[in-house]
């Protein structure tokens, strides 16, 4: 297995480039199944989740080729003849559940494994199922699988109100609706940039969608969608992670530049909160410059749906607060128990406790390197950030979680001054007995 070994307290400087968005690439890949022919997606990050989802697409009959140097993915969906997403792949990645909408839209039937548990508590799919049922699908559960069928081979279309608003359910329902016989309306639709970009791609394929970027999506089903060549957008969560890295590990007064970015996708709440810590931010059309403050002000945040503070940045914010001169809180209202990183951060000397949906962080304590373990994607990167500001050596174990969503993280950080390397280790090695 691989781990990251970090020698802390080296300044982050220079330029880091942001990769393509994982959470936008995945629904774009699913949408490619709706068109008979070859869809080409550019700016697709070279990540484990993309490889896993490529395998999901291959199972149903698509041919998928990835060029990692060009970050170009070619999906030929001319022959989709096995409408099933098996447990072995869906359990690895919840986004595989997008196959429900994609296969219903393309084949009029789907057999998709339920995703099951997650690293941080329940993440239900009730809204996906209810929404797709509202479009006219017949749905049964069979041995852990959702079996869905469009009567007559094509969904009728219908109306559904999401409560709460959900990124994944909006995407799944929209994917099933674009090729329905009639009209559909999704109310309280998600307006996260991932959803907006996905809807724009569907539109480019020929889908009839009104209200993109608003809470109500009106979709008129069409007979056919066409394959497209489409550029994926930059990863907003990677950008936010690097902005936090620059605030805590940059040299005060010296800008760290983040390129290939789309700052609009971050949402106002994150940028405002980071500015209130004293961090100076300059926003360009496709770059962001961040200047670390002399002293970080403790700023409490509460996550929310877009344009609120992203839940995918709360673990990283907790690390920022360890460097502040005072106490502040992190409250997650989207996933109320997404705090597996706290006991691991405690091992580095972080003074933080989780109670209910809130973590209280006491800043100003020196962090000391230790061995810590990744538990999920964003938790993993928070451990890397903590290792960057801790004294001594930090080993972040089990980084297969990190590899799901951050492309070449150690290469990007080491090129910007951080002492970090990937090392193979034996997860089951026993410590040597103490010599007499
Ligand atoms: N929800 C339900 N029922 C459902 C679906 C969602 O109650 O059927 C609830 C959830 O429990 C949650 C809220 O709705 O409280 C919002 O969840 P949402 O469905 O929007 O999340 P998701 O689509 O499953 C995506 C991202 C996550 C990100 C969330 C929130 C992808 C592949 N995943 O998940 O990203 O945290 O939106 O922004 O796009 C990550 O990248 O690390 C990650 C977990």
XYZ file of N, CA and C in Angstrom, residues 147-285:
417
model
N -34.197 -2.510 -9.447
C -34.552 -2.932 -10.802
C -35.608 -1.952 -11.301
N -35.275 -1.224 -12.352
C -36.175 -0.170 -12.838
C -36.527 -0.421 -14.296
N -37.765 -0.074 -14.635
C -38.236 -0.325 -15.995
C -39.134 0.823 -16.435
N -38.975 1.240 -17.656
C -39.874 2.257 -18.218
C -40.955 1.513 -18.988
N -42.227 1.616 -18.561
C -43.287 0.910 -19.293
C -43.289 1.337 -20.758
N -43.347 0.371 -21.655
C -43.321 0.691 -23.089
C -41.942 1.089 -23.582
N -40.912 0.929 -22.737
C -39.543 1.189 -23.172
C -39.087 2.634 -23.030
N -40.003 3.529 -22.648
C -39.619 4.937 -22.537
C -40.419 5.593 -21.410
N -39.739 6.387 -20.572
C -40.432 7.029 -19.451
C -41.414 8.078 -19.964
N -42.457 8.311 -19.156
C -43.475 9.274 -19.581
C -43.025 10.708 -19.293
N -42.253 10.869 -18.195
C -41.943 12.230 -17.719
C -42.866 12.544 -16.557
N -42.529 13.507 -15.731
C -43.357 13.835 -14.571
C -42.724 14.942 -13.767
N -43.257 15.133 -12.570
C -42.862 16.274 -11.764
C -42.369 15.764 -10.414
N -41.284 16.347 -9.895
C -40.805 15.911 -8.574
C -40.147 17.075 -7.851
N -40.428 17.161 -6.537
C -39.797 18.205 -5.721
C -38.808 17.553 -4.761
N -37.562 17.954 -4.875
C -36.524 17.389 -4.003
C -36.572 18.043 -2.631
N -36.520 17.232 -1.600
C -36.459 17.778 -0.245
C -35.687 16.795 0.635
N -34.412 17.095 0.979
C -33.668 18.305 0.655
C -33.193 18.282 -0.795
N -32.656 19.420 -1.206
C -32.057 19.509 -2.529
C -30.862 18.553 -2.567
N -30.665 17.867 -3.677
C -29.572 16.893 -3.743
C -28.888 16.969 -5.104
N -27.557 17.028 -5.067
C -26.749 17.060 -6.291
C -27.005 15.778 -7.091
N -26.770 14.639 -6.445
C -26.845 13.356 -7.136
C -28.241 13.063 -7.662
N -29.274 13.350 -6.861
C -30.640 13.045 -7.298
C -31.036 13.955 -8.461
N -30.635 15.228 -8.412
C -30.953 16.136 -9.532
C -30.350 15.573 -10.817
N -29.095 15.124 -10.738
C -28.413 14.596 -11.923
C -29.100 13.330 -12.431
N -29.393 12.414 -11.513
C -30.005 11.138 -11.913
C -31.384 11.350 -12.552
N -32.183 12.214 -11.934
C -33.548 12.426 -12.448
C -33.481 13.137 -13.806
N -32.587 14.142 -13.902
C -32.463 14.876 -15.178
C -32.042 13.922 -16.295
N -31.123 13.005 -15.963
C -30.611 12.080 -16.983
C -31.739 11.169 -17.493
N -32.638 10.780 -16.563
C -33.754 9.920 -16.986
C -34.792 10.734 -17.754
N -34.888 12.039 -17.464
C -35.969 12.858 -18.035
C -35.679 13.338 -19.459
N -34.391 13.511 -19.797
C -34.095 14.176 -21.081
C -34.546 13.378 -22.310
N -34.681 12.058 -22.159
C -35.163 11.285 -23.319
C -36.576 10.715 -23.071
N -37.285 11.276 -22.069
C -38.651 10.794 -21.796
C -39.580 11.216 -22.942
N -40.763 10.576 -22.947
C -41.744 10.906 -24.014
C -42.283 12.321 -23.855
N -42.460 12.738 -22.573
C -43.108 14.039 -22.341
C -42.244 14.989 -21.523
N -42.926 15.915 -20.853
C -42.232 16.971 -20.115
C -42.020 16.562 -18.656
N -40.969 17.113 -18.042
C -40.701 16.873 -16.608
C -40.328 18.184 -15.953
N -40.573 18.240 -14.660
C -40.125 19.404 -13.881
C -39.466 18.902 -12.601
N -38.239 19.387 -12.344
C -37.563 19.063 -11.072
C -37.558 20.338 -10.242
N -38.250 20.291 -9.081
C -38.283 21.465 -8.215
C -37.275 21.315 -7.087
N -36.826 22.457 -6.585
C -35.761 22.499 -5.569
C -34.522 21.734 -6.057
N -34.255 21.881 -7.357
C -33.085 21.225 -7.972
C -31.810 21.807 -7.382
N -30.752 21.000 -7.377
C -29.456 21.498 -6.901
C -28.910 22.505 -7.921
N -28.203 23.531 -7.430
C -27.594 24.514 -8.345
C -26.070 24.531 -8.184
N -25.527 23.445 -7.614
C -24.074 23.319 -7.525
C -23.498 23.402 -8.938
N -22.298 23.977 -9.098
C -21.694 24.098 -10.430
C -21.605 22.754 -11.161
N -21.417 21.659 -10.426
C -21.342 20.336 -11.065
C -22.640 20.051 -11.825
N -23.771 20.436 -11.223
C -25.082 20.184 -11.842
C -25.273 21.107 -13.038
N -24.878 22.370 -12.878
C -25.047 23.350 -13.957
C -24.224 22.932 -15.181
N -22.974 22.545 -14.946
C -22.108 22.116 -16.056
C -22.676 20.874 -16.741
N -23.174 19.954 -15.924
C -23.762 18.714 -16.457
C -24.980 19.036 -17.338
N -25.850 19.934 -16.865
C -27.043 20.290 -17.648
C -26.645 20.979 -18.948
N -25.593 21.812 -18.895
C -25.144 22.487 -20.122
C -24.633 21.464 -21.137
N -23.948 20.431 -20.636
C -23.451 19.382 -21.543
C -24.638 18.647 -22.172
N -25.663 18.345 -21.356
C -26.855 17.676 -21.912
C -27.488 18.541 -22.996
N -27.529 19.852 -22.723
C -28.091 20.787 -23.703
C -27.298 20.725 -25.017
N -25.963 20.677 -24.875
C -25.116 20.596 -26.075
C -25.389 19.298 -26.843
N -25.825 18.262 -26.117
C -26.143 16.982 -26.778
C -27.518 17.014 -27.459
N -28.258 18.095 -27.206
C -29.574 18.225 -27.836
C -30.736 18.166 -26.865
N -30.442 18.088 -25.562
C -31.537 18.032 -24.584
C -32.220 19.396 -24.487
N -33.524 19.372 -24.167
C -34.304 20.611 -24.002
C -34.468 20.859 -22.511
N -33.637 21.750 -21.965
C -33.709 22.028 -20.524
C -33.816 23.535 -20.312
N -34.833 23.955 -19.566
C -34.962 25.367 -19.184
C -34.692 25.504 -17.694
N -34.135 26.647 -17.318
C -33.966 26.941 -15.882
C -32.640 26.466 -15.333
N -31.666 26.196 -16.204
C -30.354 25.733 -15.723
C -29.763 26.788 -14.794
N -29.310 26.338 -13.617
C -28.741 27.274 -12.644
C -29.794 27.869 -11.717
N -31.069 27.488 -11.917
C -32.120 27.931 -10.979
C -32.647 26.694 -10.238
N -33.540 26.934 -9.300
C -34.066 25.836 -8.481
C -35.130 25.009 -9.209
N -35.562 25.450 -10.401
C -36.568 24.673 -11.143
C -36.047 24.340 -12.532
N -35.956 23.045 -12.796
C -35.519 22.606 -14.127
C -36.740 22.090 -14.889
N -36.991 22.658 -16.058
C -38.073 22.175 -16.919
C -37.455 21.466 -18.103
N -37.816 20.206 -18.247
C -37.171 19.363 -19.268
C -38.239 18.818 -20.219
N -38.021 19.008 -21.493
C -38.930 18.461 -22.516
C -38.179 17.284 -23.142
N -38.720 16.099 -23.034
C -38.001 14.926 -23.561
C -37.778 15.015 -25.073
N -36.646 14.481 -25.521
C -36.375 14.446 -26.975
C -36.158 12.981 -27.395
N -36.274 12.724 -28.706
C -36.152 11.344 -29.190
C -34.717 10.849 -29.150
N -33.787 11.795 -29.314
C -32.413 11.339 -29.494
C -31.430 12.403 -29.010
N -30.319 11.958 -28.407
C -29.235 12.885 -28.061
C -28.019 12.523 -28.898
N -27.183 13.531 -29.147
C -26.025 13.303 -30.011
C -24.725 13.345 -29.211
N -23.725 12.569 -29.629
C -22.441 12.629 -28.923
C -21.778 13.993 -29.120
N -20.975 14.404 -28.140
C -20.344 15.732 -28.206
C -18.871 15.644 -27.837
N -18.157 16.743 -28.123
C -16.815 16.932 -27.562
C -16.989 18.056 -26.555
N -16.582 17.814 -25.303
C -16.926 18.777 -24.259
C -15.785 18.940 -23.258
N -15.480 20.190 -22.868
C -14.416 20.394 -21.873
C -14.982 20.325 -20.453
N -14.411 19.474 -19.644
C -14.798 19.430 -18.230
C -14.278 20.684 -17.524
N -14.950 21.104 -16.462
C -14.532 22.328 -15.753
C -13.470 21.997 -14.684
N -12.764 23.021 -14.171
C -11.767 22.784 -13.118
C -12.417 22.338 -11.802
N -11.648 21.668 -10.967
C -12.171 21.125 -9.715
C -12.218 22.214 -8.638
N -13.435 22.554 -8.221
C -13.570 23.660 -7.263
C -13.074 23.259 -5.872
N -13.203 21.987 -5.529
C -12.791 21.574 -4.184
C -11.268 21.487 -4.102
N -10.624 21.091 -5.200
C -9.164 21.109 -5.208
C -8.674 22.556 -5.095
N -9.345 23.469 -5.814
C -8.972 24.891 -5.716
C -9.099 25.371 -4.264
N -10.227 25.084 -3.636
C -10.435 25.518 -2.247
C -9.395 24.911 -1.314
N -9.060 23.639 -1.560
C -8.050 22.963 -0.724
C -6.704 23.671 -0.858
N -6.323 24.023 -2.095
C -5.040 24.704 -2.316
C -5.068 26.114 -1.711
N -6.232 26.768 -1.743
C -6.314 28.109 -1.148
C -6.067 28.027 0.364
N -6.630 26.984 0.987
C -6.405 26.793 2.429
C -4.933 26.459 2.677
N -4.365 25.607 1.811
C -2.941 25.255 1.946
C -2.075 26.512 1.895
N -2.402 27.423 0.956
C -1.609 28.649 0.808
C -1.763 29.546 2.038
N -2.972 29.567 2.604
C -3.205 30.425 3.784
C -2.424 29.935 4.996
N -2.291 28.608 5.143
C -1.635 28.097 6.352
C -0.142 27.827 6.159
N 0.286 27.560 4.914
C 1.693 27.182 4.708
C 2.438 28.150 3.790
N 1.726 29.155 3.260
C 2.396 30.162 2.431
C 3.210 31.098 3.325
N 4.114 31.832 2.684
C 4.890 32.819 3.441
C 4.118 34.137 3.422
N 3.852 34.752 4.593
C 3.097 36.002 4.602
C 3.731 37.029 3.660
N 2.884 37.655 2.862
C 3.387 38.676 1.927
C 3.716 38.132 0.544
N 3.902 36.819 0.421
C 4.282 36.226 -0.884
C 3.086 35.506 -1.501
N 2.650 35.902 -2.696
C 1.470 35.229 -3.266
C 1.752 33.802 -3.755
N 0.806 32.925 -3.518
C 0.815 31.587 -4.131
C -0.244 31.650 -5.232
N 0.125 31.199 -6.437
C -0.784 31.339 -7.582
C -1.391 29.979 -7.944
N -2.697 29.967 -8.086
C -3.409 28.734 -8.436
C -4.006 28.924 -9.822
N -3.545 28.119 -10.763
C -3.934 28.334 -12.162
C -4.920 27.270 -12.647
N -5.434 27.472 -13.864
C -6.461 26.595 -14.460
C -7.667 26.453 -13.544
N -8.036 27.553 -12.894
C -9.095 27.494 -11.892
C -10.363 28.159 -12.410
N -11.490 27.822 -11.811
C -12.715 28.587 -12.040
C -13.219 29.070 -10.685
N -12.763 30.269 -10.247
C -13.099 30.746 -8.902
C -14.597 30.936 -8.693
N -15.361 31.215 -9.781
C -16.819 31.396 -9.628
C -17.480 30.158 -9.026
N -16.894 29.005 -9.274
C -17.516 27.759 -8.819
C -17.378 27.515 -7.319
N -16.552 28.335 -6.641
C -16.346 28.096 -5.206
C -17.541 28.533 -4.367
N -18.278 29.539 -4.849
C -19.371 30.095 -4.049
C -18.847 31.184 -3.128
N -19.718 32.143 -2.828
C -19.285 33.337 -2.091
C -18.879 33.019 -0.652
N -19.551 32.065 -0.010
C -19.353 31.853 1.429
C -17.911 31.463 1.755
N -17.320 30.604 0.941
C -15.955 30.150 1.216
C -14.971 31.313 1.080
N -15.119 32.076 -0.006
C -14.173 33.175 -0.255
C -14.289 34.228 0.846
N -15.534 34.538 1.234
C -15.733 35.528 2.314
C -15.095 35.052 3.612
N -15.305 33.774 3.931
C -14.762 33.238 5.192
C -13.235 33.301 5.162
N -12.638 32.934 4.030
C -11.169 32.932 3.960
C -10.628 34.359 4.066
N -11.336 35.313 3.459
C -10.885 36.709 3.579
C -10.959 37.183 5.025
N -11.992 36.730 5.745
C -12.128 37.165 7.156
C -11.013 36.609 8.044
N -10.332 35.547 7.600
C -9.202 35.036 8.400
C -7.982 35.960 8.274
N -8.064 36.934 7.353
C -6.924 37.825 7.118
C -6.169 37.467 5.852
N -6.552 36.335 5.225
C -5.902 35.898 3.980
C -6.299 36.856 2.859
N -5.309 37.257 2.034
C -5.632 38.147 0.913
C -5.800 37.326 -0.361
N -6.882 37.597 -1.067
C -7.214 36.791 -2.244
C -7.398 37.717 -3.443
N -6.706 37.403 -4.531
C -6.934 38.123 -5.788
C -7.528 37.134 -6.772
N -8.679 37.523 -7.341
C -9.369 36.594 -8.233
C -9.262 37.056 -9.677
N -8.701 36.224 -10.521
C -8.636 36.509 -11.958
C -9.638 35.640 -12.684
N -9.688 35.736 -14.001
C -10.680 34.942 -14.742
C -10.454 33.439 -14.592
